[in-house]
CSV table of C-alpha atoms and ligand atoms in Angstrom, one decimal:
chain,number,residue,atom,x,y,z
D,27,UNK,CA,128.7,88.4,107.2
D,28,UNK,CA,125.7,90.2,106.8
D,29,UNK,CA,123.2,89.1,108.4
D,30,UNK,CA,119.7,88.9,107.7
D,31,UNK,CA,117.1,89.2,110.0
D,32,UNK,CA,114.5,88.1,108.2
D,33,UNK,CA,116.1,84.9,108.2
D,34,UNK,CA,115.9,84.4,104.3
D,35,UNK,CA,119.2,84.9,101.1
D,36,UNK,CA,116.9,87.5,99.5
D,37,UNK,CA,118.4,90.9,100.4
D,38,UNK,CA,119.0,91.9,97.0
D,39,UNK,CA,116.8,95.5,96.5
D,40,UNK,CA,116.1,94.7,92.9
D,41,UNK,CA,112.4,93.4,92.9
D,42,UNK,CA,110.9,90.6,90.0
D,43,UNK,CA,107.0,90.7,91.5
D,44,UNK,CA,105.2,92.7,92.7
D,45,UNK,CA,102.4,90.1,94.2
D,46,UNK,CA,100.3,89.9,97.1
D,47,UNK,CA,101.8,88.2,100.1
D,48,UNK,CA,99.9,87.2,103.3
D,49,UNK,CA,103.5,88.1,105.0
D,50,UNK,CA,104.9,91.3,104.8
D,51,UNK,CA,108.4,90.1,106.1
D,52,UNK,CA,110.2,89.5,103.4
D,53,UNK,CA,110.0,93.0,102.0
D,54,UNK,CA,113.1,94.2,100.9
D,55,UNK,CA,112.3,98.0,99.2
D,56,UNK,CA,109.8,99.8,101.5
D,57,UNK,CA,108.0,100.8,98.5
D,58,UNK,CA,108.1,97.5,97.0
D,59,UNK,CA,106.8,95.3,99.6
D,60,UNK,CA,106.2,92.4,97.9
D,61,UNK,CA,108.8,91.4,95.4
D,62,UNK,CA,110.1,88.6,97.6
D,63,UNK,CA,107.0,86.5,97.6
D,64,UNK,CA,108.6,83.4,96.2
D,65,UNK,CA,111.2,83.2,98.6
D,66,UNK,CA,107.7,83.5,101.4
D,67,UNK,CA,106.6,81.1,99.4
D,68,UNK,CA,109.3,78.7,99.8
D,69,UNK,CA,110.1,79.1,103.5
D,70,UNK,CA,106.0,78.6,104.1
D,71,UNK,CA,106.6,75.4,101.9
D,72,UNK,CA,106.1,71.6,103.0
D,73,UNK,CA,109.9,70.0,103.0
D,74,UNK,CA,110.8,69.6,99.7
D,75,UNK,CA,110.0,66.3,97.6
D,76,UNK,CA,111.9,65.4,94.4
D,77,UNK,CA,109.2,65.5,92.4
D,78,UNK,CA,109.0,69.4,92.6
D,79,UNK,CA,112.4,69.5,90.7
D,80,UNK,CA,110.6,68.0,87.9
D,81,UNK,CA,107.3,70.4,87.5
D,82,UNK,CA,106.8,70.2,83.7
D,83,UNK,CA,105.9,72.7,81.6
D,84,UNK,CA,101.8,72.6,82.2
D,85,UNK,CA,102.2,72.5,85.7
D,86,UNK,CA,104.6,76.0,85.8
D,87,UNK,CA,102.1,77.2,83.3
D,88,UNK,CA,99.4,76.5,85.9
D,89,UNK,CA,101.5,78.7,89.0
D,90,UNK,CA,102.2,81.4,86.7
D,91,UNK,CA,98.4,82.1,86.4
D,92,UNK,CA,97.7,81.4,89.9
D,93,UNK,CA,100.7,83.7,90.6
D,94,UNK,CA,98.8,86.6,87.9
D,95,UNK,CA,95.6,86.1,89.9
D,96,UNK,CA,97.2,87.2,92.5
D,97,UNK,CA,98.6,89.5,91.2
D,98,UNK,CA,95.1,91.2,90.5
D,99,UNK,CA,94.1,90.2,93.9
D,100,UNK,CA,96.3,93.2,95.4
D,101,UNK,CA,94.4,95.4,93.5
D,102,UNK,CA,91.2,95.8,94.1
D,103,UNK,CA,90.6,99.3,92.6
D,104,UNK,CA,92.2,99.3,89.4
D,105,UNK,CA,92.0,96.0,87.6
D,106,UNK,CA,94.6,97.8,85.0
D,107,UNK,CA,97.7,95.6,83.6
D,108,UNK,CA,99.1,99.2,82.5
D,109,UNK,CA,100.8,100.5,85.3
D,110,UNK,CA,104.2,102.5,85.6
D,111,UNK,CA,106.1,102.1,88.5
D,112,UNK,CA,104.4,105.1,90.3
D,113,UNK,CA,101.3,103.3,90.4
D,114,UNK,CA,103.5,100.3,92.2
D,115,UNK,CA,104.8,102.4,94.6
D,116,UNK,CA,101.3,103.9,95.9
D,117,UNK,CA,99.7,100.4,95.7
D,118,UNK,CA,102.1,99.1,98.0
D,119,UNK,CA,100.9,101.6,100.9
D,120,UNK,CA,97.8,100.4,99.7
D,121,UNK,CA,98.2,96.5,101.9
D,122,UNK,CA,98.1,97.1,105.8
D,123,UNK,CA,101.4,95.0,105.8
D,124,UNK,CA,104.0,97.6,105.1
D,125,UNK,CA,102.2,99.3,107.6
D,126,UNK,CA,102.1,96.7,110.3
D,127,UNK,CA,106.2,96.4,109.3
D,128,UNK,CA,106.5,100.4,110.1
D,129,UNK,CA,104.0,100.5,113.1
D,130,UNK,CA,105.9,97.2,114.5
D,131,UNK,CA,109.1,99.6,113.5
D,132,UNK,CA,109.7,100.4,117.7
D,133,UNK,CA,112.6,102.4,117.2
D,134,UNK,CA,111.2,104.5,114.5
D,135,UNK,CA,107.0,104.5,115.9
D,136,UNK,CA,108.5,105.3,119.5
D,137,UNK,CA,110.7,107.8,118.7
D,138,UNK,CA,107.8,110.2,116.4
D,139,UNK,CA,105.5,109.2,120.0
D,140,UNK,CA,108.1,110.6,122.5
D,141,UNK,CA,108.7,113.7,120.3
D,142,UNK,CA,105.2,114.7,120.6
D,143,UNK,CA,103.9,113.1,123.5
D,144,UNK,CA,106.9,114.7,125.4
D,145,UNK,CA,106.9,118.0,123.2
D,146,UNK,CA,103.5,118.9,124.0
D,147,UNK,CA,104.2,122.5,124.3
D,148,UNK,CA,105.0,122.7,120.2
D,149,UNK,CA,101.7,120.7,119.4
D,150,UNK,CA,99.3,122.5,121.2
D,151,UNK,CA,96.6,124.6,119.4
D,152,UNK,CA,98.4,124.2,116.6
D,153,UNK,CA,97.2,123.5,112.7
D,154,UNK,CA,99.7,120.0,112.2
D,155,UNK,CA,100.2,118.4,108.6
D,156,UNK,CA,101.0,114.7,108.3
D,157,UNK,CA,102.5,114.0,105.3
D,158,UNK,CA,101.6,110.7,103.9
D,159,UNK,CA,99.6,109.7,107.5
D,160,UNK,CA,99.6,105.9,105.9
D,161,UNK,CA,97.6,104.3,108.9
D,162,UNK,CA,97.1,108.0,110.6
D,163,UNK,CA,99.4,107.3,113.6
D,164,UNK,CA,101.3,110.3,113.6
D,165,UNK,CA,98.3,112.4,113.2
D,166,UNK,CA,96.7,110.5,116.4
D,167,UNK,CA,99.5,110.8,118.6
D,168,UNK,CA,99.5,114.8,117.1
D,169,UNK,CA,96.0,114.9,117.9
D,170,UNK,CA,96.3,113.4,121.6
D,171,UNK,CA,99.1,115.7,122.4
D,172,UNK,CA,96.3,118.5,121.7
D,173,UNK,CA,97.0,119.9,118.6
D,174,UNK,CA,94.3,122.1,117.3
D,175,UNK,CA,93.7,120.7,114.2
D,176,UNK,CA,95.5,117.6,111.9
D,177,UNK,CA,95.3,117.6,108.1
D,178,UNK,CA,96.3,114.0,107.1
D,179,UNK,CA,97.2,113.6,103.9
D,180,UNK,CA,97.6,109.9,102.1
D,181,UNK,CA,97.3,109.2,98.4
D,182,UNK,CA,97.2,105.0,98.8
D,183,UNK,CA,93.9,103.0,100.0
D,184,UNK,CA,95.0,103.3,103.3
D,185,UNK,CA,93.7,106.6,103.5
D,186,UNK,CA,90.0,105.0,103.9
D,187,UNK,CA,91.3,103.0,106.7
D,188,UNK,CA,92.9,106.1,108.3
D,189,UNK,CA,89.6,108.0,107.8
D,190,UNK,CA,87.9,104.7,110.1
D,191,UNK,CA,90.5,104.7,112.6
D,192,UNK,CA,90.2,108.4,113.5
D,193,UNK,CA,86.6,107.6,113.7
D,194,UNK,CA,86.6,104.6,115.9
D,195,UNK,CA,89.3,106.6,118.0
D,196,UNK,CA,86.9,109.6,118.8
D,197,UNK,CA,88.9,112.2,117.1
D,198,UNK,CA,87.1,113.0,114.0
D,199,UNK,CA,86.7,116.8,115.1
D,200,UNK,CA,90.5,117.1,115.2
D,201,UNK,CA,91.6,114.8,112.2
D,202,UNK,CA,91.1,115.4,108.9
D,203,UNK,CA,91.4,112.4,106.1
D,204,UNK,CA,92.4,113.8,102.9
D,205,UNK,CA,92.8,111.4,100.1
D,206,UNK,CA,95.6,112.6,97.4
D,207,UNK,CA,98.7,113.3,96.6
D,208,UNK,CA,100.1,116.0,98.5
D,209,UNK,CA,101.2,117.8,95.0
D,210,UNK,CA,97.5,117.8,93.7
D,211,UNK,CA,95.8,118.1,97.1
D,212,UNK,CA,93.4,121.0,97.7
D,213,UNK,CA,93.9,121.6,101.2
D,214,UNK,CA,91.5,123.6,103.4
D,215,UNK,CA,93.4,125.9,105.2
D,216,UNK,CA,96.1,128.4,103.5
D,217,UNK,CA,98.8,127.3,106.6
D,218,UNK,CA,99.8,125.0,109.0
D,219,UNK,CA,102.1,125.8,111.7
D,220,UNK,CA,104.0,122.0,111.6
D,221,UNK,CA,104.4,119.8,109.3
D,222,UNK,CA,105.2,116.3,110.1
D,223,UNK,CA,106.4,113.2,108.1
D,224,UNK,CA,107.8,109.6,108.0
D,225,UNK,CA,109.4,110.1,104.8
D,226,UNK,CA,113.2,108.6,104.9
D,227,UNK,CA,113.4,105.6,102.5
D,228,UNK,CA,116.4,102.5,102.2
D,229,UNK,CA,119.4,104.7,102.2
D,230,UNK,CA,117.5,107.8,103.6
D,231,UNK,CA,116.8,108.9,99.9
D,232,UNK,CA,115.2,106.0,98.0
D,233,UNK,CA,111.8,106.6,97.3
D,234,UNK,CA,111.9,110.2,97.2
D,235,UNK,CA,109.9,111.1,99.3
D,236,UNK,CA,111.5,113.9,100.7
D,237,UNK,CA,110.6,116.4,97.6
D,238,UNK,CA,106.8,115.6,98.8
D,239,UNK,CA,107.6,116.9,102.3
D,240,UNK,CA,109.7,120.0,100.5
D,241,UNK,CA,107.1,120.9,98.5
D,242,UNK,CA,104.1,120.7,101.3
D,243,UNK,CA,106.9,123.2,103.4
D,244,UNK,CA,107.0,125.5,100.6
D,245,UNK,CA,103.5,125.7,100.0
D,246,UNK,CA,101.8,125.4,103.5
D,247,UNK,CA,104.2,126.3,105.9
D,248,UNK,CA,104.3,129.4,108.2
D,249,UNK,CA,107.1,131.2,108.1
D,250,UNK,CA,108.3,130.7,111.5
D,251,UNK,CA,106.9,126.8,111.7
D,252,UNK,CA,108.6,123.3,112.2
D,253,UNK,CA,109.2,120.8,110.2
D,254,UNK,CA,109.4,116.9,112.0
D,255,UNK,CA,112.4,115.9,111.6
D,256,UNK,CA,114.4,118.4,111.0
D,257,UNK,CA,117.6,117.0,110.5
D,258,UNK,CA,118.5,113.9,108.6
D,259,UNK,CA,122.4,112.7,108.1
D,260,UNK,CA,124.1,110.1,106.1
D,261,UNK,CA,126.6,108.2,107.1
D,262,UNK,CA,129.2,106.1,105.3
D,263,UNK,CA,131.8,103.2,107.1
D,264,UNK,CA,133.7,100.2,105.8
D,265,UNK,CA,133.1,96.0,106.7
D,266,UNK,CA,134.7,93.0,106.2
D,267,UNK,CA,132.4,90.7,104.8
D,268,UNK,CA,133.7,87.9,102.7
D,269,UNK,CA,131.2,85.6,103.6
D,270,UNK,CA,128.3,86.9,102.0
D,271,UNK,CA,130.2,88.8,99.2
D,272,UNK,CA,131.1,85.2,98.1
D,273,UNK,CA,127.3,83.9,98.5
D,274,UNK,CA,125.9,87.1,96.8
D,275,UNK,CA,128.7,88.5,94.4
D,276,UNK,CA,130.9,85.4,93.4
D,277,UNK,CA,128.4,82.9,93.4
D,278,UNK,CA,127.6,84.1,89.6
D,279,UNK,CA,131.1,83.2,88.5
D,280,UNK,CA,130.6,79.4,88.5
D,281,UNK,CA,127.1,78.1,88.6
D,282,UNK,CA,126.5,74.6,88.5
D,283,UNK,CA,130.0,74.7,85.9
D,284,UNK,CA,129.3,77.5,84.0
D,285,UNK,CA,130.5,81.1,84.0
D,286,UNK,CA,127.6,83.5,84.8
D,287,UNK,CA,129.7,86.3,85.2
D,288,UNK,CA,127.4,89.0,83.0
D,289,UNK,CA,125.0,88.3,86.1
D,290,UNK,CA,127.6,89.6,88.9
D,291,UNK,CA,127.7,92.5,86.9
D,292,UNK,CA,124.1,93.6,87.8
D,293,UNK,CA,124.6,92.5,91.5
D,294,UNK,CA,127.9,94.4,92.0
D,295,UNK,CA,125.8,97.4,90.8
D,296,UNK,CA,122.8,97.0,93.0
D,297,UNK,CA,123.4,98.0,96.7
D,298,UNK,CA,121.9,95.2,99.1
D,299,UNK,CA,120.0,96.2,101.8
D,300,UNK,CA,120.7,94.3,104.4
D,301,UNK,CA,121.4,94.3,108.5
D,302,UNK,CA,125.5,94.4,109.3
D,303,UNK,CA,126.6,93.2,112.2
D,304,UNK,CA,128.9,95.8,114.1
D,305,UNK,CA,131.7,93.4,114.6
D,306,UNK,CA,132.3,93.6,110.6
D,307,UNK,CA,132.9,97.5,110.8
D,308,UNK,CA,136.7,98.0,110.1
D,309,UNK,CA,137.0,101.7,110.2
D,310,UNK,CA,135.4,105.1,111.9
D,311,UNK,CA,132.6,105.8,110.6
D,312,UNK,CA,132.1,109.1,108.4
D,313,UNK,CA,129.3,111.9,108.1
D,314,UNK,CA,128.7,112.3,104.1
D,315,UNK,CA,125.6,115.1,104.3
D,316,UNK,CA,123.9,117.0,106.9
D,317,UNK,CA,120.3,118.3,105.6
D,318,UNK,CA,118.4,120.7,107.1
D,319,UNK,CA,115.0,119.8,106.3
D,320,UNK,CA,113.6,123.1,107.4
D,321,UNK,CA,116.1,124.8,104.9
D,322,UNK,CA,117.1,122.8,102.3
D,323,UNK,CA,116.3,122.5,98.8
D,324,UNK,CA,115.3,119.3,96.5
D,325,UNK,CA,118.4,120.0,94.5
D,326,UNK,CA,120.2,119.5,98.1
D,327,UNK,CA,119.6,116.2,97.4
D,328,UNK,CA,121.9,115.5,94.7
D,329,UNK,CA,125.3,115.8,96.1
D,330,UNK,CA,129.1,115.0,95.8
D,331,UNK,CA,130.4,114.6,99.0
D,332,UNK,CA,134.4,113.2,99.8
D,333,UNK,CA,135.2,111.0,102.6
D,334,UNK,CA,137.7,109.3,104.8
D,335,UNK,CA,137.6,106.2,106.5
D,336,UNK,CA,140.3,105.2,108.7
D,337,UNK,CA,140.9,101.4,109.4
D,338,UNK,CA,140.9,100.6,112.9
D,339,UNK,CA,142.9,97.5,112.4
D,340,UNK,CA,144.4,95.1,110.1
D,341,UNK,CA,141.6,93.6,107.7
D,342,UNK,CA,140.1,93.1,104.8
D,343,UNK,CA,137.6,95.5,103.2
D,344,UNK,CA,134.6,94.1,101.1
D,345,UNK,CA,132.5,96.5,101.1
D,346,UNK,CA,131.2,100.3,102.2
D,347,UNK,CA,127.8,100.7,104.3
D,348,UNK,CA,126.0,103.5,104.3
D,349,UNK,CA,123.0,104.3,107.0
D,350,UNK,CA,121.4,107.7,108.2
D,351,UNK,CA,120.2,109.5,111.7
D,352,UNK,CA,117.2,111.7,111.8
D,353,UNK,CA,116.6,114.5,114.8
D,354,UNK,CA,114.3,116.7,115.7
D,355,UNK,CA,116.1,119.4,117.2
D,356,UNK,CA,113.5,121.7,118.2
D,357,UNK,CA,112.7,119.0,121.1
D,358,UNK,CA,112.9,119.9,124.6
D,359,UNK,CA,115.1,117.3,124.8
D,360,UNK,CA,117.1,116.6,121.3
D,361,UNK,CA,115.4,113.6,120.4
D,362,UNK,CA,116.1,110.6,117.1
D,363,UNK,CA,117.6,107.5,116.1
D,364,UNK,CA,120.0,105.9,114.3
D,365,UNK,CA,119.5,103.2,111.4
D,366,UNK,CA,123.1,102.4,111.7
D,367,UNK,CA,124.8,99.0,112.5
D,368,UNK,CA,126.1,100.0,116.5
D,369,UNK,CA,122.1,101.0,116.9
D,370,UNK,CA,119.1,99.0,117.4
D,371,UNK,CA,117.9,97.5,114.3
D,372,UNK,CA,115.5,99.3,112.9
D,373,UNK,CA,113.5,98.0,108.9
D,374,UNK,CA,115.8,100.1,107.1
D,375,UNK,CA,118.3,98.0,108.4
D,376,UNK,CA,121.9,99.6,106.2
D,377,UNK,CA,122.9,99.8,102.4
D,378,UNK,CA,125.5,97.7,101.6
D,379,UNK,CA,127.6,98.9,98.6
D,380,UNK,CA,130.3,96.0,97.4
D,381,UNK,CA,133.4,96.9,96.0
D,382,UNK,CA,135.0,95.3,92.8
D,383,UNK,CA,139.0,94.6,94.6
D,384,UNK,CA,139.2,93.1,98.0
D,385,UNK,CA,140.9,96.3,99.9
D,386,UNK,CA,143.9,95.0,102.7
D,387,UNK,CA,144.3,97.6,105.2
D,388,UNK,CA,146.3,98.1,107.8
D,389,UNK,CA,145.2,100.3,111.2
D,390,UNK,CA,146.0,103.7,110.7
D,391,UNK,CA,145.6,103.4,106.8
D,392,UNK,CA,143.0,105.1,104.7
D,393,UNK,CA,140.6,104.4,102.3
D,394,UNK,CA,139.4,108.6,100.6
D,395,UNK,CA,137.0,109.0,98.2
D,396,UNK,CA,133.9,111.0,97.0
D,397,UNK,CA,130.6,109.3,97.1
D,398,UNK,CA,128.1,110.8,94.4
D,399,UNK,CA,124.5,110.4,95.3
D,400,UNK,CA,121.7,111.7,92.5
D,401,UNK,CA,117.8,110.9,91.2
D,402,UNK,CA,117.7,109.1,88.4
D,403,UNK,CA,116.4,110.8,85.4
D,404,UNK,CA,114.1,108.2,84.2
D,405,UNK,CA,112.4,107.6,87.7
D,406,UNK,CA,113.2,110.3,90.5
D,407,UNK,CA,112.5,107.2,93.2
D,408,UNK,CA,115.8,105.7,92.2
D,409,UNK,CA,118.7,106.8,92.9
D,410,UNK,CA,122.5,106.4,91.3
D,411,UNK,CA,125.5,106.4,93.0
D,412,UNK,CA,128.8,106.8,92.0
D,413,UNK,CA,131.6,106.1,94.2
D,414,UNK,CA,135.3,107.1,93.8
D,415,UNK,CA,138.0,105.3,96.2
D,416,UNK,CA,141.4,104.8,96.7
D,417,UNK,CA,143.4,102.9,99.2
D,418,UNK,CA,147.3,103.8,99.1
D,419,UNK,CA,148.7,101.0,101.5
D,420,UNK,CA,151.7,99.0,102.5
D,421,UNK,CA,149.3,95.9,101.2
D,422,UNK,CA,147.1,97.4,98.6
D,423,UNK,CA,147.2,100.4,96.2
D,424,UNK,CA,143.8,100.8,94.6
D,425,UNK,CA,141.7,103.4,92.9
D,426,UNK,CA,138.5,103.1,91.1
D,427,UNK,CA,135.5,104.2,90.2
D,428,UNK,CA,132.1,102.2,90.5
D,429,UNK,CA,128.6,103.0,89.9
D,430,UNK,CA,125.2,101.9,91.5
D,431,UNK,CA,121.5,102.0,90.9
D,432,UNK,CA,119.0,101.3,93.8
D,433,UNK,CA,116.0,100.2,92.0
T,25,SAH,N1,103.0,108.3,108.5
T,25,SAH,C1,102.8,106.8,108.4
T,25,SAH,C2,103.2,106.2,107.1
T,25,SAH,C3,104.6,106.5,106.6
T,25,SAH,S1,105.0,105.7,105.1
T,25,SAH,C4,103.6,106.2,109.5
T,25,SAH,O1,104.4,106.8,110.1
T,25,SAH,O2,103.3,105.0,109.9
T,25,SAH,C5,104.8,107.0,103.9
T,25,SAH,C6,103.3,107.2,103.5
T,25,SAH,O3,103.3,108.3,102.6
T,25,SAH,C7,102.8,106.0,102.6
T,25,SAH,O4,101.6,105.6,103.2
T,25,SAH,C8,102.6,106.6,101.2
T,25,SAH,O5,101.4,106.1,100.6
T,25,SAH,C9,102.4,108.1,101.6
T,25,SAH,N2,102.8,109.0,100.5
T,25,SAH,C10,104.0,108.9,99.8
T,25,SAH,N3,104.1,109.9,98.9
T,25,SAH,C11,102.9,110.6,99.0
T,25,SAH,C12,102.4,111.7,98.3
T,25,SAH,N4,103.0,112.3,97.3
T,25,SAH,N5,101.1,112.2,98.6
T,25,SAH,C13,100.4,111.6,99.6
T,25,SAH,N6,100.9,110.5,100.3
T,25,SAH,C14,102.1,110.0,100.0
């Protein structure tokens, strides 16, 4: 079963809302920090009375509105009903809560601390770039490890909080605030000597962030300088996990009586994201693509890539899981983490990806296959996947082709 640690059903990555929550943690997309606010809503609810099954129509009217207020409420600079989902994904930086969920992040906050706290000799009198600074913790912990000067760039709100902290942390001779996007950003100095950046989204990719850091390197980068991380891997294994396939993928084929199969359609397609427990995995666990964030391109990130995952004993297969490692190799001591499901949790939790057939394997049998990860044309922050698989087993001969759409 997949487990969630949040404690609520809503793992699903597609959001409805995007309102204001006074709890950040429900968030399912990074980027899209709020859309689970009426499950918050419902676990900060008094116990249920019957009376709330029958809310008429006035009185749902009535919660809508309150529901648009706020709405408005989570933004304060732009009253504007007209917004494209770019606007979304910068207002959501915008709320201290998805930083509080990121700071709160141990694994991922310690690990960017030890790599410059212990790395000292990289940082010093060097010119650092943080790229999107959020909350300006990278750049602090830059600026304490005695770089020579840190140009933080961040294009939400957040950037006039940054611009206080530095201040009311006595480093406003080393840090500068610069409010932007990175891609329109005038920045004061022609180079910098290392560029850092908290940039991996839900299955690494999502959010697409990583052209933003590419294009800062090609632009601002010295030609002998470091990018952190430098190294960034995804990773691909197979679970058993009937339990919540049923809750979250079956459940549509009799609701209540009635066949709401067009529904498990759209969820088959959408991967969850959502924490696995280890004891589900049923077979090795595969490297899909190695980047080289130093060298790569943004085409780099569009790739084919084949795999095969070997069952190490009988089960059942429900699903494929995909997480990614980042490193910084250039550490004294190779330093990163892991977001898969053997590692410490971590809010990127894994990417669940379910598959139409129950696969029976037997230890020692394979499932092979090519997983096809690309930006969606529409909206580069989204990502489709296609994934090809066959098992050819002593229970189960299967091949097919699915397709996905993180959202
Ligand atoms: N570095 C911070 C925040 C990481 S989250 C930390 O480690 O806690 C990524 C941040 O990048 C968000 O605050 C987001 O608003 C910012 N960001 C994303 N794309 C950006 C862009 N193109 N230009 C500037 N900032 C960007």
């Amino acid at each position: 079963m997949c487990i969630n640690t949040k404690g609520n059903t809503s793992g699903s990555i597609n959001p409805r809302y995007y309102f204001i929550s006074s709890s950040s943690s429900s968030k399912t997309l990074k980027w899209r920090l709020f859309n689970t606010h009426s499950s918050t809503m419902t676990d900060a609810m008094p116990p249920s009375k019957f009376e709330d099954a029958d809310e008429t129509i006035e009185e749902a009217a009535a919660a809508t509105s309150n529901m648009e207020e706020d709405s408005a409420m989570c933004e304060p600079h732009d009253s504007s009903t007209d917004k494209t989902s770019a606007d979304y994904y910068f207002d959501s930086y915008s709320h201290f809560g998805i930083h509080e969920e990121m700071l709160k992040d141990v694994v991922r906050t310690k690990t960017y601390q030890n790599v410059i706290y212990k790395n000292k000799f990289l940082f010093k009198d060097k010119i650092v770039l943080d790229v999107g600074a959020g909350t300006g913790i990278l750049s602090l912990f830059c600026a304490k490890a005695g770089a020579k000067h840190v140009y933080a760039i961040e294009c939400s709100q957040m950037a006039d909080m940054a611009q206080e902290i530095v201040k009311a942390n006595g480093f406003s001779n080393v840090i500068t605030v610069l409010k932007g996007k990175v891609e329109e950003i005038d920045l004061p100095v022609p180079q910098v000597d290392i560029i850092i950046s908290e940039w991996m989204g839900y299955f690494l990719l999502y959010e697409n962030m990583l052209n933003t850091v590419l294009y800062a390197r090609d632009k601002w980068l010295v030609s002998d300088g470091i990018v952190l991380p430098d190294n960034a891997t995804l990773h691909l294994t197979a679970i058993e996990d009937s339990e919540y396939k049923e809750d979250k993928i079956e459940f549509w084929k009799n609701v209540y009586g009635f066949d709401m199969s067009c529904i498990r359609k759209q969820s088959m397609m959408e991967p969850l994201v959502d924490t696995v427990d280890q004891n589900q995995i049923v077979t090795n666990c595969q490297l899909l693509k190695s980047m080289n964030i130093s060298k790569m391109t943004s085409g780099d990130a569009s790739f084919t890539a084949p795999f095969k995952l070997v069952a190490e004993r009988d089960d059942y297969i429900h699903a494929l899981v995909a997480y990614f490692d980042v490193a910084f190799t250039v550490c004294h001591k190779m330093t990163g983490f892991s977001t898969g499901p053997r590692s410490k949790n971590t809010h990127w939790k894994q990417t669940v990806l379910y598959l139409e057939d129950v696969l029976t394997i037997c230890q020692g049998e394979f499932v092979v296959g090519t997983m096809t990860v690309t930006q969606n044309k529409k909206n580069p922050r989204d990502i489709d996947i296609t994934l090809k698989y066959s098992l050819n087993g002593r229970r189960c001969n299967v091949s097919r082709t699915q397709e996905y759409k993180m959202r």
